[in-house]
PDB file of C-alpha atoms in Angstrom:
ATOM      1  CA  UNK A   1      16.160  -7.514 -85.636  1.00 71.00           C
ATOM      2  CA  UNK A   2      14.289  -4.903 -87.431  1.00 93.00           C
ATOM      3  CA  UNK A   3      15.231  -3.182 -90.250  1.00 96.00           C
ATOM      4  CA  UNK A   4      16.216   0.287 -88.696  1.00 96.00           C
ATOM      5  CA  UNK A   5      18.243  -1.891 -85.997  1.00 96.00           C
ATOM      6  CA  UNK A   6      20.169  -3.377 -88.664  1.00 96.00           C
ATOM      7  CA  UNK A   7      20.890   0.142 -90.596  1.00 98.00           C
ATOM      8  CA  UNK A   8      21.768   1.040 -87.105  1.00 97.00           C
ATOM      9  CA  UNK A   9      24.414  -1.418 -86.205  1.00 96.00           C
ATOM     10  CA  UNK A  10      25.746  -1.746 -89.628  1.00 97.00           C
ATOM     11  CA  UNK A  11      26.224   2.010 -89.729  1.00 98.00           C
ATOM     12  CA  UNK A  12      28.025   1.923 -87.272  1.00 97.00           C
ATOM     13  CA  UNK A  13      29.957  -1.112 -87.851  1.00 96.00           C
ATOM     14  CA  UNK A  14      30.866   0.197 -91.822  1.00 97.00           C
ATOM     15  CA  UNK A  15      31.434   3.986 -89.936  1.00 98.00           C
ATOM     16  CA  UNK A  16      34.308   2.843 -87.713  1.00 97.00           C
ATOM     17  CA  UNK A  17      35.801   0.048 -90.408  1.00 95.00           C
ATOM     18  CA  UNK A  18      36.438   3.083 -92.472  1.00 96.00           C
ATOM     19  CA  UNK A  19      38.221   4.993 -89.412  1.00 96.00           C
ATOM     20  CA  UNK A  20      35.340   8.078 -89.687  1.00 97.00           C
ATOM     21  CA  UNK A  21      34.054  10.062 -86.850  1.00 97.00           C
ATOM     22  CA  UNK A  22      30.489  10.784 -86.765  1.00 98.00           C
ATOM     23  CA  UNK A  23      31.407  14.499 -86.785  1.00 98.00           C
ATOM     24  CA  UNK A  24      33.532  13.750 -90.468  1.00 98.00           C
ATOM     25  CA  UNK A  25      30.634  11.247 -91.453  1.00 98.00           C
ATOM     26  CA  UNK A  26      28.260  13.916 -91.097  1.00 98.00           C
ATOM     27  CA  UNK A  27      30.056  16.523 -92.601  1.00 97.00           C
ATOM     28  CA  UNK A  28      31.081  14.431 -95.653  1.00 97.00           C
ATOM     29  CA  UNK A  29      27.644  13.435 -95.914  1.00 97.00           C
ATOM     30  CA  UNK A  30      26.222  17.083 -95.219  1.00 97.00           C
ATOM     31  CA  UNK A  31      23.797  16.196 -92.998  1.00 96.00           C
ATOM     32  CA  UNK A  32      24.005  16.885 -89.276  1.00 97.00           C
ATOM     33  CA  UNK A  33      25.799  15.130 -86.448  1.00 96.00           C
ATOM     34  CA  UNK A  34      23.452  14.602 -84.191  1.00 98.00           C
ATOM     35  CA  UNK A  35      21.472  13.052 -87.004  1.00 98.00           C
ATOM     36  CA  UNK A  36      23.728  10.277 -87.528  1.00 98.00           C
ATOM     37  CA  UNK A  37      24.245   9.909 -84.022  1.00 98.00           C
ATOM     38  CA  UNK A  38      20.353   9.064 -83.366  1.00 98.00           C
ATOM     39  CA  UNK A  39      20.834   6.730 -86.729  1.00 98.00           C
ATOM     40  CA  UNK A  40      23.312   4.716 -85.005  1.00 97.00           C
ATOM     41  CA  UNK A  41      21.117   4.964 -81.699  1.00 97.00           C
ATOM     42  CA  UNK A  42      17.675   3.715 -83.528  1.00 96.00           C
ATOM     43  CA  UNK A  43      15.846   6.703 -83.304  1.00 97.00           C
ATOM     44  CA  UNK A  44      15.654   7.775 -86.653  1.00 97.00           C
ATOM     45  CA  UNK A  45      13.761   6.092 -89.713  1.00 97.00           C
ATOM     46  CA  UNK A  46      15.593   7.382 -92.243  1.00 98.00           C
ATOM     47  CA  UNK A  47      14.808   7.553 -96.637  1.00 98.00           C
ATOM     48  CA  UNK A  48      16.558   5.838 -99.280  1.00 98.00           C
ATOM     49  CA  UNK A  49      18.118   9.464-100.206  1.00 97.00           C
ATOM     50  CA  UNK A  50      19.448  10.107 -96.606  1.00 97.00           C
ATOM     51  CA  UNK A  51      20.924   6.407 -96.682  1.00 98.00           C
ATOM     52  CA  UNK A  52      22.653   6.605-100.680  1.00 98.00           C
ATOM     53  CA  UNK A  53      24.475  10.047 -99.249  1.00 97.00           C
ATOM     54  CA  UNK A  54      25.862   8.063 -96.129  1.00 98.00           C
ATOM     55  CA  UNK A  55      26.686   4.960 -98.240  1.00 98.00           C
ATOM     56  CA  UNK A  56      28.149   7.773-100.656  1.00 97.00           C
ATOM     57  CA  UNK A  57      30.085   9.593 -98.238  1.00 97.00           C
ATOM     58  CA  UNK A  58      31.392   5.853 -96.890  1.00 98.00           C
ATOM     59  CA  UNK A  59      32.410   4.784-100.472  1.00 97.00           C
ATOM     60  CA  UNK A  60      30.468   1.542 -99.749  1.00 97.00           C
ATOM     61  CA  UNK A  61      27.190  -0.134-101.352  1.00 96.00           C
ATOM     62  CA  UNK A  62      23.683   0.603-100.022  1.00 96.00           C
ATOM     63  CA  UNK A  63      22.613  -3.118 -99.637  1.00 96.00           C
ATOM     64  CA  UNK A  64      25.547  -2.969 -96.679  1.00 97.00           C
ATOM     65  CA  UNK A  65      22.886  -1.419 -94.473  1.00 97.00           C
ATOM     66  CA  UNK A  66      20.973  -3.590 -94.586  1.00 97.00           C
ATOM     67  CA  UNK A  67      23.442  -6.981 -94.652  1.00 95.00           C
ATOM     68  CA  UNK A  68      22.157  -9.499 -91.059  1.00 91.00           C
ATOM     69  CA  UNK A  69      23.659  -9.007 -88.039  1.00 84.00           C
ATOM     70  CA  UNK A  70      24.160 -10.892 -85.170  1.00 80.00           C
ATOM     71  CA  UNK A  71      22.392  -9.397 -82.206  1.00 74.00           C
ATOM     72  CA  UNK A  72      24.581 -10.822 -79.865  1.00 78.00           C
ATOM     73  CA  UNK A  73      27.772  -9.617 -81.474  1.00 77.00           C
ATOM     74  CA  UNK A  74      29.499  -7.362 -79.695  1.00 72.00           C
ATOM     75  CA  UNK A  75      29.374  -3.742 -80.705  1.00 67.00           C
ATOM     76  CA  UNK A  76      32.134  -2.700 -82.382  1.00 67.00           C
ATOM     77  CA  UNK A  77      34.891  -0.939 -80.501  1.00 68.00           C
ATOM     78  CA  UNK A  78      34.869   2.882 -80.307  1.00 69.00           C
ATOM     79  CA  UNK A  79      37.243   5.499 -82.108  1.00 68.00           C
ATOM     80  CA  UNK A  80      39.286   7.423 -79.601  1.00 65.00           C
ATOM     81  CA  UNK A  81      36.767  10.047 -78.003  1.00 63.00           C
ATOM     82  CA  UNK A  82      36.500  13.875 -78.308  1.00 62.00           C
ATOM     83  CA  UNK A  83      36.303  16.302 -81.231  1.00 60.00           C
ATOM     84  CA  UNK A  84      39.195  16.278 -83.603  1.00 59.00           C
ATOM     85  CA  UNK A  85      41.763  18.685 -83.659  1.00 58.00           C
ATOM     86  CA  UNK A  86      40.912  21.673 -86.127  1.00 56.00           C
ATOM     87  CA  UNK A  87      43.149  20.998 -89.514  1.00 55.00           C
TER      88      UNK A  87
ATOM     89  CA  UNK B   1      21.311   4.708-111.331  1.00 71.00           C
ATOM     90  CA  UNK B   2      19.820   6.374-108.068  1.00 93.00           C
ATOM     91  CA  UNK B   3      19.139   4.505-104.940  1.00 96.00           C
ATOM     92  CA  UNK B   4      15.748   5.273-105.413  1.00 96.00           C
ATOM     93  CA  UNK B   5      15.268   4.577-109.112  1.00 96.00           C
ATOM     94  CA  UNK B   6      16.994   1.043-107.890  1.00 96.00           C
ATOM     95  CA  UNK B   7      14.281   0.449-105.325  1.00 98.00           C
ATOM     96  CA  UNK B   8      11.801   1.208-107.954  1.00 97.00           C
ATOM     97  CA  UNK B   9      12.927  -0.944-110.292  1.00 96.00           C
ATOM     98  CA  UNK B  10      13.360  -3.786-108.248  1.00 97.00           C
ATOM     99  CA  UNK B  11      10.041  -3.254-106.266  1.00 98.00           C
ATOM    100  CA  UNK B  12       8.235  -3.790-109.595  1.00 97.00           C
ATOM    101  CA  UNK B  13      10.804  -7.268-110.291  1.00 96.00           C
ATOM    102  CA  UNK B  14      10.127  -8.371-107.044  1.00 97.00           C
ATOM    103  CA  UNK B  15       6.377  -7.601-107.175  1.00 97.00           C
ATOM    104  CA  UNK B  16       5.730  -9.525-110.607  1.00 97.00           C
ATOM    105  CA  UNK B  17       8.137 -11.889-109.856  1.00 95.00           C
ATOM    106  CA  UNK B  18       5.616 -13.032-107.293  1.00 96.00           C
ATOM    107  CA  UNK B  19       2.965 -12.226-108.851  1.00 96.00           C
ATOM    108  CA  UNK B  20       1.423  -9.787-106.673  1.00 97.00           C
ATOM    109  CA  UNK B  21      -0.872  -6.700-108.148  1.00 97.00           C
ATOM    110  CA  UNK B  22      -0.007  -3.079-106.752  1.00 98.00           C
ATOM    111  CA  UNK B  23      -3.294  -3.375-105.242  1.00 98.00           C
ATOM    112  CA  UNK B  24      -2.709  -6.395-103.206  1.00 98.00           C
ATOM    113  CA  UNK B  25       1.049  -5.451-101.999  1.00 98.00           C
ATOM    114  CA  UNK B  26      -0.539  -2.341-101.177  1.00 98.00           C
ATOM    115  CA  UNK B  27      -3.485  -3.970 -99.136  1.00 97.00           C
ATOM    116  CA  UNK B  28      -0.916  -7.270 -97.807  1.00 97.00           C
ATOM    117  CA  UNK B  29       1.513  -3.922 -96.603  1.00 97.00           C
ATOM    118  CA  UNK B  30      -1.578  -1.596 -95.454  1.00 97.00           C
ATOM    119  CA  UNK B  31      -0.239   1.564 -97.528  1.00 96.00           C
ATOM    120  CA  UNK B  32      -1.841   3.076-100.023  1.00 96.00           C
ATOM    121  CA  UNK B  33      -2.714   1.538-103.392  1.00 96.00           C
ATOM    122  CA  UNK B  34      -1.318   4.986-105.516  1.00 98.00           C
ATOM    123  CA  UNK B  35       1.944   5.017-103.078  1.00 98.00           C
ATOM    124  CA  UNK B  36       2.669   1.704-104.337  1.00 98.00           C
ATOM    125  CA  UNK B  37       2.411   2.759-107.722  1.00 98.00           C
ATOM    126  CA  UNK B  38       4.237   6.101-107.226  1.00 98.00           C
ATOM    127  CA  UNK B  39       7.080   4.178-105.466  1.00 98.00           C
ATOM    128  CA  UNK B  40       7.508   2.247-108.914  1.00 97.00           C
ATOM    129  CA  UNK B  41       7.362   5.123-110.413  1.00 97.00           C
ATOM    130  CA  UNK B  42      10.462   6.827-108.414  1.00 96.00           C
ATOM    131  CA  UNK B  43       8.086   9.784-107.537  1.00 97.00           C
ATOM    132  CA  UNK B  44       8.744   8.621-103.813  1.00 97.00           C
ATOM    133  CA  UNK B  45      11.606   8.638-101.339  1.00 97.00           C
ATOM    134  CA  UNK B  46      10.571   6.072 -99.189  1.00 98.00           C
ATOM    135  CA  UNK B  47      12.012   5.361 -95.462  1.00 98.00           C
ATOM    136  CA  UNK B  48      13.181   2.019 -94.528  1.00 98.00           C
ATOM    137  CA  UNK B  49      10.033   0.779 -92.389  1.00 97.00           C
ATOM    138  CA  UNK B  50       7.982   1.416 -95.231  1.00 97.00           C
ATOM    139  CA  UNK B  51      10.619  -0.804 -97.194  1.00 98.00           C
ATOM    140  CA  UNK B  52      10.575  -3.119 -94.416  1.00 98.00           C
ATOM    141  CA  UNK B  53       6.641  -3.372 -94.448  1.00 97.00           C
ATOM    142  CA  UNK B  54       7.144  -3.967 -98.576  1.00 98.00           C
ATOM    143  CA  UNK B  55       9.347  -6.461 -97.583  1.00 98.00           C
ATOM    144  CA  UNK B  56       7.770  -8.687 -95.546  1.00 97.00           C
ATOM    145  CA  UNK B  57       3.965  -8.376 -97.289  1.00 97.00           C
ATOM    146  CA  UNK B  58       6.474  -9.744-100.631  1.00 98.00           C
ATOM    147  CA  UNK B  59       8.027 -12.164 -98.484  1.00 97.00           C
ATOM    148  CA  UNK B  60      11.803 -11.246 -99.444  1.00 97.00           C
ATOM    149  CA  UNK B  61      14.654  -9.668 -97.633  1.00 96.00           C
ATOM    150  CA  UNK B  62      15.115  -5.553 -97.780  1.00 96.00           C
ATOM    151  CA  UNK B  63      18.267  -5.956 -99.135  1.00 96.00           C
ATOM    152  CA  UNK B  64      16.784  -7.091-102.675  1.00 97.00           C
ATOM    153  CA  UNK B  65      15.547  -3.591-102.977  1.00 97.00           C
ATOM    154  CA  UNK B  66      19.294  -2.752-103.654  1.00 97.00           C
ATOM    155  CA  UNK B  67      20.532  -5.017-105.598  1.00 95.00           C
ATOM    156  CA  UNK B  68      22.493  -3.706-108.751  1.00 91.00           C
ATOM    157  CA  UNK B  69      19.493  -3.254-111.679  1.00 84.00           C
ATOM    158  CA  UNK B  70      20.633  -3.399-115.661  1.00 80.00           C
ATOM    159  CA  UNK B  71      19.521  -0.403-116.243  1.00 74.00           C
ATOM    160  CA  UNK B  72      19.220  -1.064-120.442  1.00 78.00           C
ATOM    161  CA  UNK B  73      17.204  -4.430-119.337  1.00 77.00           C
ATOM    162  CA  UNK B  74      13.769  -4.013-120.259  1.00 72.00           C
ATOM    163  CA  UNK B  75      10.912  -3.190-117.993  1.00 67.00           C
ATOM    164  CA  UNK B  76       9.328  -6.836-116.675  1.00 67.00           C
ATOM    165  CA  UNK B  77       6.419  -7.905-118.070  1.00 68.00           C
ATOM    166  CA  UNK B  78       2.920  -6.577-116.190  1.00 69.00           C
ATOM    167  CA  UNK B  79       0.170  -8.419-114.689  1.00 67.00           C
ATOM    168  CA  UNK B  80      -2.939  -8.895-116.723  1.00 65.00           C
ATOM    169  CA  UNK B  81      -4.103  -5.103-116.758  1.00 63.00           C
ATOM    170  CA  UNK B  82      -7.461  -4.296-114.549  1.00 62.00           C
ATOM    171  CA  UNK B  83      -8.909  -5.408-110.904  1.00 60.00           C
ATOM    172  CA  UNK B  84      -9.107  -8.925-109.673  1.00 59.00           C
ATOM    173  CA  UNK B  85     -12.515 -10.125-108.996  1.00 58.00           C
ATOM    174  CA  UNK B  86     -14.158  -9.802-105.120  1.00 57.00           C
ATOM    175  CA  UNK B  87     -12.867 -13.045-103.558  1.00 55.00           C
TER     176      UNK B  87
END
């Protein structure tokens, strides 16, 4: 698997372990939604900066990125759909 | 220390540790001689193909570029200073 497949995957994986929406990833992470969403899709190739504000805004260790996966796992299940409710 | 002052440090480890020049990384890797030396340098921000590239020209696995540097341990030794011979 390549490298930005593994980011990828594990973003996602590490994303919904810690129970965070791409919309509250993004905006604890200050960078837009739609850019994590193409992260977690592949079609981004993103910087060390870009990756230590999302392993920041995760409270996790950069090196997680990039830990193997197996390609056949099963992605991991979804959060509940739709835009949070405004606090 | 900064992600990227991490990858920095641990690019030039890596990169002695195997005894590899900057110049022949940066030809095994196909980048630029003076990016490899800038990246040691933390003057870049590099994305993770060119990581990945780094990498696999060093023969290691991406994740090494993260792992957790002492930042008081001293710089590793250098290569014998100048060019190799023409092979």
């Amino acid at each position: 698997m390549r490298a930005n497949a593994t980011v990828a995957r594990n973003l996602r994986r590490l994303r919904l372990l810690k129970g965070v929406s791409q919309e509250n990833l993004a905006m604890d992470a200050g960078i837009d939604r739609t850019y994590v969403s193409r992260l977690e899709r592949e079609m981004e190739n993103p910087t060390v900066a870009v990756l230590e504000t999302l392993a920041v805004a995760l409270e996790i260790g950069i090196g997680e990125f990039f830990e193997t996966v197996d390609p056949d796992a099963p992605p991991p299940a979804q959060l509940p759909r739709g835009r949070r409710k405004a606090r």
